[in-house]
C-alpha positions in Angstrom: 102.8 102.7 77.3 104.5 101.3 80.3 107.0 103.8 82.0 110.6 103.7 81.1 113.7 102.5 83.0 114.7 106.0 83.4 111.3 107.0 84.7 111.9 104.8 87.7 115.7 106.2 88.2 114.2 109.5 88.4 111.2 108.6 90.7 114.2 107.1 93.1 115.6 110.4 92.8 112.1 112.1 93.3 111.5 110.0 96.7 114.3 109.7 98.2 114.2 110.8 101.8 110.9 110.4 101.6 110.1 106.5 101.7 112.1 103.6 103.6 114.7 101.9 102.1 113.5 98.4 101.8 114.6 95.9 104.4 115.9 92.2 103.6 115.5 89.2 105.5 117.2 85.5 104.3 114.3 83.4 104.7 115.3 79.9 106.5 114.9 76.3 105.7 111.7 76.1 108.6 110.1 79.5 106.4 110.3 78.7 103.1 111.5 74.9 102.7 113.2 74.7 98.3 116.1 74.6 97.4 117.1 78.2 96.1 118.4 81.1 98.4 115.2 82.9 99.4 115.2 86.6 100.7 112.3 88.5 102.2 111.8 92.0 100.8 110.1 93.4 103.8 108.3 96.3 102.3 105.1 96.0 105.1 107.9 97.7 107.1 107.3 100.6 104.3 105.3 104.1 105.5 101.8 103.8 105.2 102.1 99.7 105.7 102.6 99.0 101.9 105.0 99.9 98.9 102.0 101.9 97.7 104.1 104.8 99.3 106.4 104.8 97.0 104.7 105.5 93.9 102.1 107.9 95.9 104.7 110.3 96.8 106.0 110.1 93.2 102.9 111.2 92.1 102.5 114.0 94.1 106.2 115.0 94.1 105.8 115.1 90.2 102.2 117.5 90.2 103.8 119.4 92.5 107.2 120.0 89.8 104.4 120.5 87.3 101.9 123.2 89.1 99.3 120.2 88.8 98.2 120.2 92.3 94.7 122.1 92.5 93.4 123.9 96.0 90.6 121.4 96.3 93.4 118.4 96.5 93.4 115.0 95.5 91.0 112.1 95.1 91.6 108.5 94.4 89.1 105.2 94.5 90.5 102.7 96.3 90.4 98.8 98.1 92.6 100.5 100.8 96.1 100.4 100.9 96.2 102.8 97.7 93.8 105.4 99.5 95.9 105.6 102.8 99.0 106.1 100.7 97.5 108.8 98.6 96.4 110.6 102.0 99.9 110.1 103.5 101.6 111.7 100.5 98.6 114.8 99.8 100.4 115.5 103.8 103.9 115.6 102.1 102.9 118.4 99.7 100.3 120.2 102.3 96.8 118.7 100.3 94.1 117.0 101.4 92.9 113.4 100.1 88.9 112.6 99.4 89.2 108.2 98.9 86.7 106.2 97.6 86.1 102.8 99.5 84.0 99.7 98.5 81.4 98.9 101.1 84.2 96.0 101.9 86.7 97.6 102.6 88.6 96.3 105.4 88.0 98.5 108.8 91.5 98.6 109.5 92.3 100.5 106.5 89.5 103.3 107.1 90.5 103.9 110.9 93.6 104.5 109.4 92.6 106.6 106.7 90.9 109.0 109.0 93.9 109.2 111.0 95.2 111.2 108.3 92.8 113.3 108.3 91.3 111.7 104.8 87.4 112.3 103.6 86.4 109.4 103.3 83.1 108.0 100.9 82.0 104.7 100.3 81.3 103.9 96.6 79.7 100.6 96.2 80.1 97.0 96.2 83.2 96.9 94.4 86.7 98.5 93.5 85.2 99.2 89.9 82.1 101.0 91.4 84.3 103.2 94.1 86.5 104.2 90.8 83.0 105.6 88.7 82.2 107.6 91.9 85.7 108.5 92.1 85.3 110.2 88.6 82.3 111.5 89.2 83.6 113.5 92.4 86.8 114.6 90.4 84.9 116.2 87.9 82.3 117.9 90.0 85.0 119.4 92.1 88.2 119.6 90.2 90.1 117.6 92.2 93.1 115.9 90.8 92.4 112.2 90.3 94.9 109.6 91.3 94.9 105.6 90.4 95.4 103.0 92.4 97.5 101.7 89.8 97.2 102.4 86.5 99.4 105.6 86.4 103.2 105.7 85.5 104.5 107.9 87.9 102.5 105.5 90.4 103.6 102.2 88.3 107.3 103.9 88.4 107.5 104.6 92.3 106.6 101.3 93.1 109.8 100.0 90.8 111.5 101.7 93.3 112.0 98.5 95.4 113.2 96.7 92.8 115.9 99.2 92.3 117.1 98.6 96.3 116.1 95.6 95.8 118.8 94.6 93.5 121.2 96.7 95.2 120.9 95.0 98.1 121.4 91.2 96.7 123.9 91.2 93.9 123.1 88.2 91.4 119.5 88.1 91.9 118.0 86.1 89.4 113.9 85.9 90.6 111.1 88.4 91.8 108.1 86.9 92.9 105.6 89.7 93.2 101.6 89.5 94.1 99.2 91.2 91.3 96.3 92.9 92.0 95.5 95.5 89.2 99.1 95.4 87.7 101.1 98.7 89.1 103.6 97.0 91.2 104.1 94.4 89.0 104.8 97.1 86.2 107.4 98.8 87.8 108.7 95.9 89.8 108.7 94.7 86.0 110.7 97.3 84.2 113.5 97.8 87.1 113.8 94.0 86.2 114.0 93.5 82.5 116.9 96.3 83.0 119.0 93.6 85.2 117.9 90.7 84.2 115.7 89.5 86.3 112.8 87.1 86.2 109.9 88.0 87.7 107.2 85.6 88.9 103.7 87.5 88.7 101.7 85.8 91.2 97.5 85.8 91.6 94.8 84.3 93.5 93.1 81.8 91.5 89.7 83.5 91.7 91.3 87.1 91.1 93.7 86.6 88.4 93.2 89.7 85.8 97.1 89.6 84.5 96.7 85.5 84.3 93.8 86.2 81.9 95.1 88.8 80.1 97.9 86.9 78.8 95.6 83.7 77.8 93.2 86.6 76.0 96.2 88.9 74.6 94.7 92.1 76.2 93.2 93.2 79.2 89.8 91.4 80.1 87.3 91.0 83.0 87.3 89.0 85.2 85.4 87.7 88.7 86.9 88.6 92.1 86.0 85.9 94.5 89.1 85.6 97.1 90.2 86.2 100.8 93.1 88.9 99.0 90.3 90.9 97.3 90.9 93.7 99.2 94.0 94.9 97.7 94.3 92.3 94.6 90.6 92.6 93.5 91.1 94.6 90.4 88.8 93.6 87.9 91.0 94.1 84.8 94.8 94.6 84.6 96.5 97.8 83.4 98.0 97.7 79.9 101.3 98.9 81.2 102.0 95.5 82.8 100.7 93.3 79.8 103.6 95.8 78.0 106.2 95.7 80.5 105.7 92.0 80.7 106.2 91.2 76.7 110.0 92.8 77.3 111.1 90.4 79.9 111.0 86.9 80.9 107.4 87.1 83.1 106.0 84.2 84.3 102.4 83.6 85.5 101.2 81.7 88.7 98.0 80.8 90.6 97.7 79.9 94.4 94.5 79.2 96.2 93.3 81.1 99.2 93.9 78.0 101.3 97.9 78.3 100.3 97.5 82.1 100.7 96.2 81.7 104.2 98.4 78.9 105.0 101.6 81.3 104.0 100.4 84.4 106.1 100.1 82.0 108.9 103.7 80.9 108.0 105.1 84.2 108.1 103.6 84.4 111.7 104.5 81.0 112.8 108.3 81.9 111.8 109.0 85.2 111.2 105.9 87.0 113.6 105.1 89.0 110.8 101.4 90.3 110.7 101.0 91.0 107.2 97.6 90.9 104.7 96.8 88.3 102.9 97.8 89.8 99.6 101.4 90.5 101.3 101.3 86.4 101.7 100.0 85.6 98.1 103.9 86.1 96.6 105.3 83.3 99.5 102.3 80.8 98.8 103.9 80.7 95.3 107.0 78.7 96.6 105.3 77.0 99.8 102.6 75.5 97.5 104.8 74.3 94.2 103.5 76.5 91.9 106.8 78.4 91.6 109.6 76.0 92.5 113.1 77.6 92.6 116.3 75.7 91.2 119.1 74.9 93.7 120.9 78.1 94.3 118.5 80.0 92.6 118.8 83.5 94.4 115.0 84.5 95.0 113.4 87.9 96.3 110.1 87.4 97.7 108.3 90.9 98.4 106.1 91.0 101.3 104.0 93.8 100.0 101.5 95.2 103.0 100.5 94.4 106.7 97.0 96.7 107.1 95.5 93.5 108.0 93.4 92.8 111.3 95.9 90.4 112.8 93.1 88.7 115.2 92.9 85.6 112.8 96.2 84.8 113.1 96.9 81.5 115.7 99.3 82.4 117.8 101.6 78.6 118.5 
C-alpha cells in the first residue's frame, strides 16, 4: 500500500523547520521553448542537494516518535543521493549512518558522504547488490535499515514538495517528475491525485522500471544502461507507485541520454544551474517532444538533485 494523503500532511508537519521550502523559477521562452506556462521547482537548492531530504528526515523523525532508533544507528544501500540524505538526517536525531555504495557510485557523492561523518562500504556492481549487503550488515549488527525508496514515511517526505509545490502555483495542472525506483514519484503522486494534478512520470529509455511495470501490470526487472544510472538505476519499481499511479491520471515518458544531456546542458546555458543528470531527465521530457504541454497549460518541472561533477558542463 502506497501512503495516504494524510500521511504526507503529517510528514509536512513532521519536517517542517527542518528541510527548505522549495523554490520556483518561471522558466523562459530561450529555457524551455512550448507553449504552456513552465515553472522550475528548484529542489537541488534542497539540504543535502536533493529532495531525498525530505523524506529522510521523515523517517528518522518518525523512529525517533516510535523508540525505533537503535544505539548502533542506521544503514541504508544506496546510488548516492539517498545515502548522503540518510547520513544528514541520522545528524538531526544524534545517529550515525553505515551506506552502501555500488562500485559506481559517483565520487562526488562519497566525498560528500564522509563529510558527514558516514561509514561508508562499497557493495558491488550495482544498486541491487549494495542493497543484499545492506541487509546483510543490518542483520549482523542491528542496525535500523532505511530504503532508498521503497518506504512510506520516505515515499511520504518526498510528497512534501508537491504540497509547496501547489501552494506556491495556484491552478497547476502538470507535474513532470524523473523516476528512478519510484519514491518521489509516489509521494509526488499522492499529494497530486489529492489536487488534481497530472503527473508526467518521466525515465530514461534504458532505465525505465515504472514504464515496464505498467506494460507488465506489476513490478518487473529491467536493464540499467544510462548516463542517470546513478540515482534512476533502480532495477524494479516500488509497488507503492504502480498503486499510487492507478488513482490518478499518470502518464509515462521516455527520453534518451542524448536529450537528457542536451537538457542539463540547457539548464546551464540558461539558468547556470549545475544539476545531475537525473535532475535534467524531468526538462528533456518537454525539450525533446515526448511530453508536449497545451497552450496555457501551467507546468511544474522538478529539478530534483545537483551532486553532479559539474566539469562536463561547456561553459558558452
Amino acid at each position: 500500500m502506497h501512503p495516504t494523503y494524510a500521511d504526507v500532511t503529517a510528514a509536512a508537519e513532521r519536517i517542517s523547520g527542518h528541510t527548505r521550502r522549495a523554490v520556483l523559477a518561471q522558466a523562459d521562452a530561450d529555457t524551455v521553448p512550448v507553449a504552456g506556462d513552465v515553472w522550475f521547482a528548484l529542489e537541488h537548492m534542497q539540504h543535502t542537494g536533493t529532495f531525498k531530504a525530505r523524506g529522510a528526515a521523515n523517517f528518522v523523525l518518525a523512529q525517533r516518535e516510535q523508540g525505533r532508533l537503535p544505539r548502533v544507528g542506521l544503514t541504508i544501500a544506496s546510488g548516492g543521493n539517498a545515502g548522503v540524505a540518510c547520513a544528514w538526517a541520522a545528524r538531526l536525531v544524534d545517529s550515525a549512518a553505515t551506506v552502501f555504495l555500488p562500485d559506481s557510485a559517483p565520487a562526488v557523492k562519497v566525498a560528500r558522504l564522509k563529510a558527514l561523518g558516514a561509514q561508508v562500504l562499497t557493495g558491488g556492481k550495482a544498486y541491487a547488490d549494495a542493497a543484499a549487503e545492506c541487509e546483510r550488515y543490518a542483520a549482523a549488527t542491528g542496525a535500523l535499515r532505511s530504503h532508498a525508496y521503497d518506504d512510506p514515511y520516505i515515499a511520504a517526505g518526498a510528497g512534501t514538495l508537491m504540497e509547496e509545490i501547489v501552494a506556491q502555483l495556484p491552478g497547476l495542472d502538470t507535474v513532470v517528475v524523473a523516476v528512478g525506483g519510484g519514491g518521489l514519484l509516489t509521494g509526488i503522486t499522492v499529494s497530486a491525485n489529492h489536487h488534481g494534478v497530472r503527473v508526467v512520470a518521466v525515465e530514461p529509455e534504458n532505465c525505465r522500471s515504472f514504464n515496464a511495470a505498467l506494460e507488465a501490470g506489476e513490478p518487473v526487472d529491467v536493464e540499467i544502461d544510462s548516463i542517470a544510472a546513478d540515482a534512476l538505476g533502480a532495477r524494479r519499481v516500488t509497488p507503492m507507485a504502480l498503486s499510487a499511479a492507478a488513482e490518478g491520471d499518470v502518464r509515462s515518458v521516455l527520453v534518451t541520454d542524448k536529450q537528457i544531456i542536451a537538457a542539463r546542458q540547457t539548464l546551464w546555458d540558461c539558468r547556470r544551474l549545475a544539476v545531475e543528470h537525473a535532475a535534467a531527465t524531468a526538462l528533456a521530457a518537454l525539450l525533446s517532444g515526448a511530453y508536449v504541454p497545451s497552450p496555457g497549460e501551467r507546468v511544474a518541472v522538478i529539478i530534483c538533485g545537483a551532486n553532479t561533477d559539474p566539469s562536463d558542463l561547456v561553459t558558452r
